XYZ file of C-alpha atoms in Angstrom:
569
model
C -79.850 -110.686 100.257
C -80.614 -107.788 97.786
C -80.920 -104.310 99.352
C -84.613 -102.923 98.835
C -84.682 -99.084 98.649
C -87.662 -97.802 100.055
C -90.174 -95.276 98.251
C -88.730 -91.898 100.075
C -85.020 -93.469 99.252
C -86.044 -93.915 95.658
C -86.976 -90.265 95.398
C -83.706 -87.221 95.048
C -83.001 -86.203 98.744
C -83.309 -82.220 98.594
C -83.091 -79.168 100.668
C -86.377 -77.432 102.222
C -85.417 -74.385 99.657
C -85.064 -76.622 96.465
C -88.260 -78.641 97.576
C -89.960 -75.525 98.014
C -89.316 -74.158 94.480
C -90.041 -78.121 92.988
C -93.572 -77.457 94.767
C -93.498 -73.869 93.067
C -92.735 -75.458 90.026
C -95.748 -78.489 90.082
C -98.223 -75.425 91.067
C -97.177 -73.849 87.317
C -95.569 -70.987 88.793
C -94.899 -68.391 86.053
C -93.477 -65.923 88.024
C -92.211 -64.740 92.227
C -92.748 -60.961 93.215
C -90.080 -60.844 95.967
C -87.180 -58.814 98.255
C -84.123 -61.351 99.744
C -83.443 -60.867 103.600
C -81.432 -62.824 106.227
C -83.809 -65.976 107.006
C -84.505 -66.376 102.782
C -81.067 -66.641 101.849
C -80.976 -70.471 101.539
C -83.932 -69.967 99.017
C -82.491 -67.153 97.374
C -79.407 -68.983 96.799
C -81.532 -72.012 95.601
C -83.060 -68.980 92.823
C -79.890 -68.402 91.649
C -79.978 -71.573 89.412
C -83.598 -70.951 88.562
C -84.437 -70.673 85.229
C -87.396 -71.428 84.607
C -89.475 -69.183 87.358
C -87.436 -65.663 87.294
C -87.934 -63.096 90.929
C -88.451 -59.617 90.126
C -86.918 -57.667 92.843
C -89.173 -55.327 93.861
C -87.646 -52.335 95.285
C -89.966 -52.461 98.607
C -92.233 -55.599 100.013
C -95.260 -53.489 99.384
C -94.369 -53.353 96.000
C -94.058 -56.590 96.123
C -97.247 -58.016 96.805
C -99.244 -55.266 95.006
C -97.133 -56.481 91.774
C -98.608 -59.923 92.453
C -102.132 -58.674 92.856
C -102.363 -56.818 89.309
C -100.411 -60.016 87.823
C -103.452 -62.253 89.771
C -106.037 -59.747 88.715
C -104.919 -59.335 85.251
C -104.500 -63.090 84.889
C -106.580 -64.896 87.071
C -103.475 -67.069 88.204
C -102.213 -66.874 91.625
C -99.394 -64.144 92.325
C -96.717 -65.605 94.311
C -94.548 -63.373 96.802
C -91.447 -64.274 98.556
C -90.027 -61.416 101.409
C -87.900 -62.339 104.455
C -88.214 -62.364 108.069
C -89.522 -59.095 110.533
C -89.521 -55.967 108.388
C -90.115 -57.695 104.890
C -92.951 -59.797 106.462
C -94.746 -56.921 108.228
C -93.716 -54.507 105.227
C -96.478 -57.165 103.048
C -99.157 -56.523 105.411
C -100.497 -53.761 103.894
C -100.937 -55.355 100.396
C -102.162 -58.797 101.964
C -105.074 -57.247 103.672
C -105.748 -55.340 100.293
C -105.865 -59.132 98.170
C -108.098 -60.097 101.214
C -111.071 -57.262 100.695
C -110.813 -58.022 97.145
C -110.422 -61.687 96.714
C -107.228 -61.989 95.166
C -105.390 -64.744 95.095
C -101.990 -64.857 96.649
C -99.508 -67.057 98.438
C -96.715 -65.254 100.535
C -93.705 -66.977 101.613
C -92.563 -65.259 104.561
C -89.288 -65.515 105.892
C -88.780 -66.369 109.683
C -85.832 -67.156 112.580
C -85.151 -70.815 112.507
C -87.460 -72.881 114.688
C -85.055 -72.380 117.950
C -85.340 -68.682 118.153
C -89.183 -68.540 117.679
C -90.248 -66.772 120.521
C -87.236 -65.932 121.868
C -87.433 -62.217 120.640
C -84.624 -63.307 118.287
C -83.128 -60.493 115.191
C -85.693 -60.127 112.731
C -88.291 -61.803 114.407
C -92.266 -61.042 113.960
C -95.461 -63.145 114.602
C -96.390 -63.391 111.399
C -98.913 -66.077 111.881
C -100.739 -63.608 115.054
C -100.448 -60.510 112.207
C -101.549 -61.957 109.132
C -104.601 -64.191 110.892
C -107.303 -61.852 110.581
C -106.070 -60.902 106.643
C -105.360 -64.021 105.058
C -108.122 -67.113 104.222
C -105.418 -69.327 105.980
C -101.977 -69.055 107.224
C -99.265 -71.977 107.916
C -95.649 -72.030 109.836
C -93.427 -74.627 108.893
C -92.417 -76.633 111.520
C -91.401 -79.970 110.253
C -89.399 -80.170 106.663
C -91.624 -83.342 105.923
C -94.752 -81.179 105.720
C -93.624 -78.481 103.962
C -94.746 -80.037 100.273
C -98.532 -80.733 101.679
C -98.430 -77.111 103.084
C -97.322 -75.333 99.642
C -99.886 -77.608 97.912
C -102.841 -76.772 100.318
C -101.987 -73.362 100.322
C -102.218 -72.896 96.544
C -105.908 -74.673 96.489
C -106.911 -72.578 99.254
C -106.006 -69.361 97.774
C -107.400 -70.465 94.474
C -111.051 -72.160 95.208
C -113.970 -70.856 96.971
C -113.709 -66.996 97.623
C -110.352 -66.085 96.540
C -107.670 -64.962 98.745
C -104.346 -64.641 99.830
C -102.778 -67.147 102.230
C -99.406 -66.651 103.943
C -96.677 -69.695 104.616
C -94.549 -68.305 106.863
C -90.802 -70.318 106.542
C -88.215 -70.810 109.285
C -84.459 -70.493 108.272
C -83.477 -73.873 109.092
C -86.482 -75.715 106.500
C -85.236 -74.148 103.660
C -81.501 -76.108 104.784
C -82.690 -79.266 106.079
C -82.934 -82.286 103.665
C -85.856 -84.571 102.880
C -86.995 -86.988 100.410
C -90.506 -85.520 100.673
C -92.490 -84.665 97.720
C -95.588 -82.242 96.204
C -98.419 -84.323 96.843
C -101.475 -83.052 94.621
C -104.244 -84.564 96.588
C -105.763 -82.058 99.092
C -108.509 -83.048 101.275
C -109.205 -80.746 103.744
C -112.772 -81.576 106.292
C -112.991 -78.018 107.673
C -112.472 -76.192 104.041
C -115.163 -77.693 101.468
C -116.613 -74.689 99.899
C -119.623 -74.794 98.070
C -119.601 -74.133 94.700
C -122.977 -76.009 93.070
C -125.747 -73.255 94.068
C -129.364 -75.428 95.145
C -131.483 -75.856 92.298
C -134.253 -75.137 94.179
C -133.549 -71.920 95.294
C -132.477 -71.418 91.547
C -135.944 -72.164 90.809
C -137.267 -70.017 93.424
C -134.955 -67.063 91.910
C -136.150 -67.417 88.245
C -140.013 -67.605 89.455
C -139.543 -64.389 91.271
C -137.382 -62.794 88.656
C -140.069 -63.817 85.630
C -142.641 -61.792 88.117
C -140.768 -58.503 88.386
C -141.611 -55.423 86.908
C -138.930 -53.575 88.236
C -136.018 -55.718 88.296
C -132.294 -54.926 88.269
C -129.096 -57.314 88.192
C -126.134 -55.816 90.155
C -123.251 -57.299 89.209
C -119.779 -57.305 91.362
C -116.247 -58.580 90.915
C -117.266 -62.196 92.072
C -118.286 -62.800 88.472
C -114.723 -61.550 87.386
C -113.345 -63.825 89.332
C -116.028 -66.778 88.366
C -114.940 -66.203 84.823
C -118.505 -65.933 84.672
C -119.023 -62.589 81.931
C -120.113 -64.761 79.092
C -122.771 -66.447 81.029
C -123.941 -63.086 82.555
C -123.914 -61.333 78.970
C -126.499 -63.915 77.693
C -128.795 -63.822 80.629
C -129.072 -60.249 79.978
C -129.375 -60.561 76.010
C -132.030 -63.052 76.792
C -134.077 -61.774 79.295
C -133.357 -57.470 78.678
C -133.337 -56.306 82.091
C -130.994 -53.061 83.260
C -127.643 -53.694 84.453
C -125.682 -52.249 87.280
C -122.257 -52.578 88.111
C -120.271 -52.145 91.357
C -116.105 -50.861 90.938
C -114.944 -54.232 90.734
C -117.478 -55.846 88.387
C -117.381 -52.492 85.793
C -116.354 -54.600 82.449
C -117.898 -57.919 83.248
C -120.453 -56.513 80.975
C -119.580 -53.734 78.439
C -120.172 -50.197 79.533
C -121.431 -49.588 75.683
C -124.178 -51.839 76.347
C -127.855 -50.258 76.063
C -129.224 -51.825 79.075
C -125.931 -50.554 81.503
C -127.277 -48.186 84.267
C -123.466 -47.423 84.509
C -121.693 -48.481 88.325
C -123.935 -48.278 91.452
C -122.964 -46.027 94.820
C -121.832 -43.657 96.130
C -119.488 -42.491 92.789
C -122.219 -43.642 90.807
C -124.592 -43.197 88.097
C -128.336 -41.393 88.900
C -129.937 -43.664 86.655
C -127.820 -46.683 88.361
C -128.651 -45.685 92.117
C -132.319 -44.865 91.234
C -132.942 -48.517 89.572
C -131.356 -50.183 92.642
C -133.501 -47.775 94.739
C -136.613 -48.385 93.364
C -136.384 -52.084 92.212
C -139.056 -54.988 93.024
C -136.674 -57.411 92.365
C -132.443 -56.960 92.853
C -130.205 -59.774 92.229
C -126.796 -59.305 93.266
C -124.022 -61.434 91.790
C -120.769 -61.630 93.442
C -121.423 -58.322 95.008
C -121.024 -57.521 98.573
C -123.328 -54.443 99.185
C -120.661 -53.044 101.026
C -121.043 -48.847 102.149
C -119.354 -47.680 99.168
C -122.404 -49.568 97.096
C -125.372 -49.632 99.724
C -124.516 -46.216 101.202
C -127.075 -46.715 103.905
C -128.304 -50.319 104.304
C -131.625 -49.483 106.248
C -133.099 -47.407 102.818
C -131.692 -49.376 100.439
C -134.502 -51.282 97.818
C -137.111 -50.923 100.598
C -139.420 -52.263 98.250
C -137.573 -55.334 96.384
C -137.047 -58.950 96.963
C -133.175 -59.148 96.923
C -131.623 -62.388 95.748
C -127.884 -62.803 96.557
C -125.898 -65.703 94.993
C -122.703 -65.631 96.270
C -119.328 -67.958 97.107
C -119.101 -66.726 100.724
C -122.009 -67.511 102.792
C -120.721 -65.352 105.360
C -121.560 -62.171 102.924
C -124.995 -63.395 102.022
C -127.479 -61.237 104.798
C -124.388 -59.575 106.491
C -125.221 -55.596 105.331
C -128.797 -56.236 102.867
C -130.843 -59.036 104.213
C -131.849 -61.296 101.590
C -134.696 -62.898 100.627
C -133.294 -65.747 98.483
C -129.779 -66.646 99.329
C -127.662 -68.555 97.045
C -124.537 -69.890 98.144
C -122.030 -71.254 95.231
C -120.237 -70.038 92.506
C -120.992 -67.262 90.123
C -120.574 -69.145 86.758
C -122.046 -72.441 87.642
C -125.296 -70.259 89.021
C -125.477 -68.441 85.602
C -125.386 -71.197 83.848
C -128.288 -72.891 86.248
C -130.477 -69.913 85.411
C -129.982 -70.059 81.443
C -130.764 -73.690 81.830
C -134.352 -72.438 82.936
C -135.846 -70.550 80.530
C -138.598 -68.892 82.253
C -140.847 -66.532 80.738
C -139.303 -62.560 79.919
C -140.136 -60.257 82.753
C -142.656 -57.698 81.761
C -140.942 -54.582 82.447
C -141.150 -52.585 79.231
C -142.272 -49.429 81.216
C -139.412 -49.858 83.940
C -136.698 -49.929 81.047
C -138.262 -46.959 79.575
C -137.686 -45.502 82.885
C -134.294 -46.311 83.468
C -133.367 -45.432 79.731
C -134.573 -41.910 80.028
C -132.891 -41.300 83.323
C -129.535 -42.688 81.487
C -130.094 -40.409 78.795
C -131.429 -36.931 81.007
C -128.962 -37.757 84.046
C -125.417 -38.669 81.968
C -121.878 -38.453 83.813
C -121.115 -34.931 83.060
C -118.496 -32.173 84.030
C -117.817 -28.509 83.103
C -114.981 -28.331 80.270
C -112.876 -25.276 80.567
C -109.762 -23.667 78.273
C -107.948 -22.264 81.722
C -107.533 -25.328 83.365
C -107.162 -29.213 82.069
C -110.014 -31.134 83.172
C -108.991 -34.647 84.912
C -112.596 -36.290 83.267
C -110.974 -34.897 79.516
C -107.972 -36.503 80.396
C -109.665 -40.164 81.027
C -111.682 -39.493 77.700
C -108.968 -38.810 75.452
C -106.941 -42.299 76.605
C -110.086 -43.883 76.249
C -110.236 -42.834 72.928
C -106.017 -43.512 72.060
C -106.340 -46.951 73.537
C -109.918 -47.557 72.020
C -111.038 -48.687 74.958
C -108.590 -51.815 74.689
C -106.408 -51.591 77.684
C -105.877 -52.967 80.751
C -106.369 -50.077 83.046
C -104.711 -49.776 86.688
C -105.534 -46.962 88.733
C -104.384 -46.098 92.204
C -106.958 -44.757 94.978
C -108.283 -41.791 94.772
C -110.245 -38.938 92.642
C -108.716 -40.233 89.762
C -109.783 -43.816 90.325
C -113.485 -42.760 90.476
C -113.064 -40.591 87.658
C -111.493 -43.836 85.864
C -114.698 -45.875 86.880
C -116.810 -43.323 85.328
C -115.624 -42.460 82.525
C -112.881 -44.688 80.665
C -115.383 -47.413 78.451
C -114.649 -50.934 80.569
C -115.813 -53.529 77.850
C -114.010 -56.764 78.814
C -113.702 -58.755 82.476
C -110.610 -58.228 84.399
C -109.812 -55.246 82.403
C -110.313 -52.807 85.408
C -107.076 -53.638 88.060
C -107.957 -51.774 90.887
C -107.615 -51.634 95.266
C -111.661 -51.479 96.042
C -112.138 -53.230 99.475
C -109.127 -51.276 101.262
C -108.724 -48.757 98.781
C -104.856 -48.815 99.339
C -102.905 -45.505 98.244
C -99.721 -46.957 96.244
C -101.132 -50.044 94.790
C -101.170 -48.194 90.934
C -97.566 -48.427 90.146
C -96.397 -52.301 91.331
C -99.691 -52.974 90.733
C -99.622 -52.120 86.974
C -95.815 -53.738 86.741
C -97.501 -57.063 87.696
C -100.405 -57.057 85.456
C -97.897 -55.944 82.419
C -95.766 -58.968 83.884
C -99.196 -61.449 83.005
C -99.854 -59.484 80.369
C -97.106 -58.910 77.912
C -99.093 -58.801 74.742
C -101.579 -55.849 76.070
C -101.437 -52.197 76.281
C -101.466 -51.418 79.990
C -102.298 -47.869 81.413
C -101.994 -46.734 84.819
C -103.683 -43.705 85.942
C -102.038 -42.823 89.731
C -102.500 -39.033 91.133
C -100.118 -37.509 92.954
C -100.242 -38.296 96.633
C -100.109 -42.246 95.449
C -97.778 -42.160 92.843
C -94.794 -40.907 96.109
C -95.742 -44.140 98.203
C -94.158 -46.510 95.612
C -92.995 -44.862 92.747
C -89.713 -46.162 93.601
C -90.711 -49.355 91.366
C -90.179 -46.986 88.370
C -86.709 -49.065 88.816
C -88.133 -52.308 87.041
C -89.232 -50.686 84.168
C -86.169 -50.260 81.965
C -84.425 -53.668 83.092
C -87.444 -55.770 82.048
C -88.269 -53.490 79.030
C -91.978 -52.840 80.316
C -94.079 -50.419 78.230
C -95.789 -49.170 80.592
C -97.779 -45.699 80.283
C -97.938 -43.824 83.785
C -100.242 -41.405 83.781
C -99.775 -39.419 86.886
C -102.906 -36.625 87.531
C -101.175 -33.854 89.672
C -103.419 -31.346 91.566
C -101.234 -30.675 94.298
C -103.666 -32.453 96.669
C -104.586 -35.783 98.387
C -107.737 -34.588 96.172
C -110.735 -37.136 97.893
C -109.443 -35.808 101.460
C -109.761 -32.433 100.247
C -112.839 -32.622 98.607
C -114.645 -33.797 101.207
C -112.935 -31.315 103.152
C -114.334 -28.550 101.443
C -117.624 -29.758 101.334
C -117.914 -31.430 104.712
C -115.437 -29.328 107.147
C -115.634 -25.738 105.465
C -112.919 -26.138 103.392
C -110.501 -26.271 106.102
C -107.910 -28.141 103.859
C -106.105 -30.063 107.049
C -102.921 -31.190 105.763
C -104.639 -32.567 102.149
C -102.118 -29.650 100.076
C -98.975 -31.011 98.044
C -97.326 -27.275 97.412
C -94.221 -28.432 97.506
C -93.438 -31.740 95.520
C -90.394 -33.227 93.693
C -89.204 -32.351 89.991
C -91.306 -35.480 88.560
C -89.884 -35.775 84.870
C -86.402 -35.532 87.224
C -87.389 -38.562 88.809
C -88.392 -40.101 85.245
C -85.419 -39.055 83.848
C -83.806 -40.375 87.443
C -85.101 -43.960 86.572
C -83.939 -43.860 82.965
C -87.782 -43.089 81.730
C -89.174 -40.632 78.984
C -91.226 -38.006 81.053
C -93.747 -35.727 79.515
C -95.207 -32.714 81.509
C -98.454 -31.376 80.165
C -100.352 -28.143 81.772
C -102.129 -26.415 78.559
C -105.667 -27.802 78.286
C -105.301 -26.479 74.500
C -102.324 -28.826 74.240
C -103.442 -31.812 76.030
C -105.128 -33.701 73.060
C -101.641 -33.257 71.063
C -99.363 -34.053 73.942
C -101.386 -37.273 74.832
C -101.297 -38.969 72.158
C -97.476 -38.020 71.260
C -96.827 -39.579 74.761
C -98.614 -42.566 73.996
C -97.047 -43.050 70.172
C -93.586 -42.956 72.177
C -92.063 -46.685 72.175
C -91.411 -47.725 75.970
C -92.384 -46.972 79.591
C -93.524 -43.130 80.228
C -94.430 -40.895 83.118
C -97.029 -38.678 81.853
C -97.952 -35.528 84.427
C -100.471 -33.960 83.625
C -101.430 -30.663 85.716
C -105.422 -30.898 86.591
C -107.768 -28.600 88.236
C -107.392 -29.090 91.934
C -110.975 -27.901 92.706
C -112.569 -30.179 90.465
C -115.091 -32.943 92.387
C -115.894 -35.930 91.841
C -119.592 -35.941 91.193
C -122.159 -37.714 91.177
C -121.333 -37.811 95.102
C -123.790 -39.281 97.891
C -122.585 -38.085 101.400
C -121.493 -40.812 103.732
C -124.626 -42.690 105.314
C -127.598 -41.120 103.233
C -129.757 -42.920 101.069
C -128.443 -43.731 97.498
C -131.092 -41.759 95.629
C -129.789 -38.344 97.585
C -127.060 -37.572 95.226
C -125.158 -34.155 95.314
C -124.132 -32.776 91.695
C -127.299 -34.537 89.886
C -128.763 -31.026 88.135
């Protein structure tokens, strides 16, 4: 009697690593942000004949996963990270609780003990699963080899759909060395995760009936229509229908700063004319936007007198700070495109955008030039100007990133890579490195001040071996500058530990990491010097020496009302 081979038989018998990376592979995995360690050997040893999916070794795990957040960001594909057991895993944390407030999506493979020594306290061992519950949408341990092909696949669908976000699989030694004849299955079905992505059409209709009524109305528009892919959509509601726009930090270039009816970005960084339109509204729609305390500074006096429409993926962010009149749960795009199918009649607000124009034009971002010191503002101007307004643009967290959101021209979605929701100090430098990784073909700029740029700057390293021309420019004013500014006006300028006196040689550490360096402290020079640095083939640290008592201004001090803005004259 002829032997039958069953299905699984039929199918190559592999190890957990090599199945892994076959999953990896079926998911259209471009590229793995990642740092070997004891319990990912097996898997590191199954990259050594990869070809087709290279690791860039980060030089820290941090790095790591903030490379794969500005390749996510900059792509709109999920960044994939790979770190071993204890230290590596906990050393991710920080940037998977920064993809988390912003919606990027991620899966980290986390090295762990084999399955015996779980619990047991053994080398290397951390709870990842405890750690990373309350920062990831999901998180997975591997506990049978047969299940580790459903897990990869679910994971990548969860990160990806709905509200974005990172999810962790965290991998014991032994399933990346047993053998199975499992393989990627690409049906996912999951009862407890269907997220809604078709809005209601009736509360569509009740949205356009209210917005055709305003007289004041204002669309606020937030990084869930980046990540909707939803720009176009939101462009020609706005051409159609000529109402002001206003942006928060992580929707600025959804719709182009250049545009007549942009207010500018909304809170507490934010325009006058933008914070006064929200303020007085009759009608605010917000668009992937969270109204979180950087945005609505104070909740309680925010657009007392408007109907507020919220159409967002996450029901759970819909009423949570601004309750809402007509909530919308579903997906950015498809909601856009619902409303342009209406049609409704033009709001009749010719007086409002008068109103709104004139306190754009009387109220502009502004700052105080000077021939004694560079001006950090000047600096953002005159890149703007060399790059046209064409490049991706990274920043790190800080004065510097608000000055970036102010004023560097954001005309195009994704084009802004930032940390907003966590506002994470060292996410400029890997962060840049991973969008240049999704982005070969574009110019890529990362602006990163000085207390930042020493958290990671140690991933200067990658640079030279991938040939990544990268501009760095790194805005020193001896200072952890927000910290001290609201120091000085808060707590009597009692500068507690916000000073950087005494800092490294940085065009040594350029010139450490095999980098052109380019130091620039004469404001008369700094037009010159600029764009020589940015003519110069290849990746460049660019210091430039800034005022360290400038502010960042517009400011509105933590918990007032958005219309009570310091630095409006």
């Amino acid at each position: 009697m002829e032997k039958v081979e069953t299905k699984a038989q039929q199918r190559e018998k592999m190890s957990g690593a090599k199945l892994l990376l076959d999953c990896l592979h079926k998911q259209g995995v471009e590229i793995i942000f990642g740092y070997p360690g004891g319990s990912v050997l097996p898997l590191y040893d199954a990259l050594y004949d990869e070809t087709t999916i290279p690791n860039i070794l980060t030089r820290h795990e941090q790095g790591a996963v903030h490379a794969a957040e500005g390749y996510a960001k900059a792509t709109g594909k999920p960044g994939v990270v790979i770190v071993t057991s204890g230290p590596g895993a906990t050393n991710a944390v920080t940037g998977i609780a920064d993809a988390m407030g912003d919606s990027v999506p991620l899966v980290v493979i986390t090295g762990q003990v084999t399955t015996p020594g779980i619990g047991k306290d053994a080398f290397q061992e951390a709870d990842v699963l405890g750690i990373t519950l309350p920062i990831t949408k999901n998180n997975y341990q591997v506990r049978d080899i047969e299940e580790l092909p459903k897990i990869v696949h679910e994971a990548f669908h969860i990160a990806t759909t709905g509200r974005k976000g990172p999810v962790v699989i965290d991998l014991p030694k032994d399933m990346t060395v047993l053998e199975a004849y499992a393989e990627c299955d690409n049906v996912v079905h999951l009862e407890s995760y269907q997220p809604n992505t078709v809005p209601s059409k009736m509360q569509i209709d009740r949205l356009m009936k209210q917005f055709s009524q305003a007289k004041k109305p204002v669309l606020l528009i937030g990084g869930g229509v980046v990540a909707a892919d939803g720009s176009e959509e939101f462009r020609e509601l706005i051409e159609r229908y000529q109402v002001p726009v206003v942006s928060s930090l992580l929707g600025l270039g959804a719709f182009p700063n250049e545009h007549e009816l942009f207010l500018g970005m909304g809170g507490m960084h934010g325009t006058y004319a933008a914070n006064m339109a929200m303020m007085e509204a009759d009608f605010l729609l917000s668009i992937g936007c969270r109204f979180d305390d950087r945005l609505a500074t104070n909740p309680e006096a925010f657009a007392k007198e408007a109907v507020i429409a919220h159409i967002d993926i996450d029901p759970v962010e819909i009423g949570k700070i601004i309750p809402t009149d007509i909530p919308i749960v579903g997906d950015a795009k498809i909601a856009l495109q619902q409303m342009l199918d209406k049609n409704v009649k033009r709001p009749e607000c010719s007086e409002w955008l008068t109103l709104c124009a004139e306190r754009k034009a009387k109220y502009p971002l502004q700052y105080e030039d000077s021939n004694e010191t560079i001006k950090p503002q000047k600096v953002i101007e005159i890149v703007a100007d060399i790059t046209e307004g064409d490049s991706y643009v990274v920043t790190d967290v800080g004065q510097h990133q608000m000055w970036v959101a102010q004023f560097y021209p954001f005309n195009f979605p994704k084009q802004l890579i930032t940390s907003g929701g966590l506002g994470t100090m060292g996410y400029g430098i890997p962060a840049g490195i991973g969008a240049k990784f999704g982005e070969k073909d574009r110019s890529v700029v990362v602006f990163v001040g000085d207390g930042g740029f020493q958290m990671t700057n140690q991933e200067l390293a990658i640079l030279n071996i991938y040939n990544l021309d990268i501009k760095f420019v790194l805005m020193n004013n001896h200072s952890l500058g927000m910290v001290r500014q609201w120091q000085e006006r808060f707590f009597n300028e009692r500068r507690s530990q916000s000073v950087l006196d005494d800092q490294p040689d940085f065009m040594k550490m350029a010139e450490a990491y095999g980098i052109k360096g380019m130091k620039i402290d004469e404001s008369s020079k700094l037009d010159e010097q600029l764009r020589e640095a940015f003519a110069t083939k290849g990746p460049m640290l660019i210091e430039v020496i800034v005022d360290n008592r400038e502010h960042v201004l517009p400011m509105i001090p933590a918990g007032q009302p958005n219309d009570q803005m310091l630095g409006v004259e």
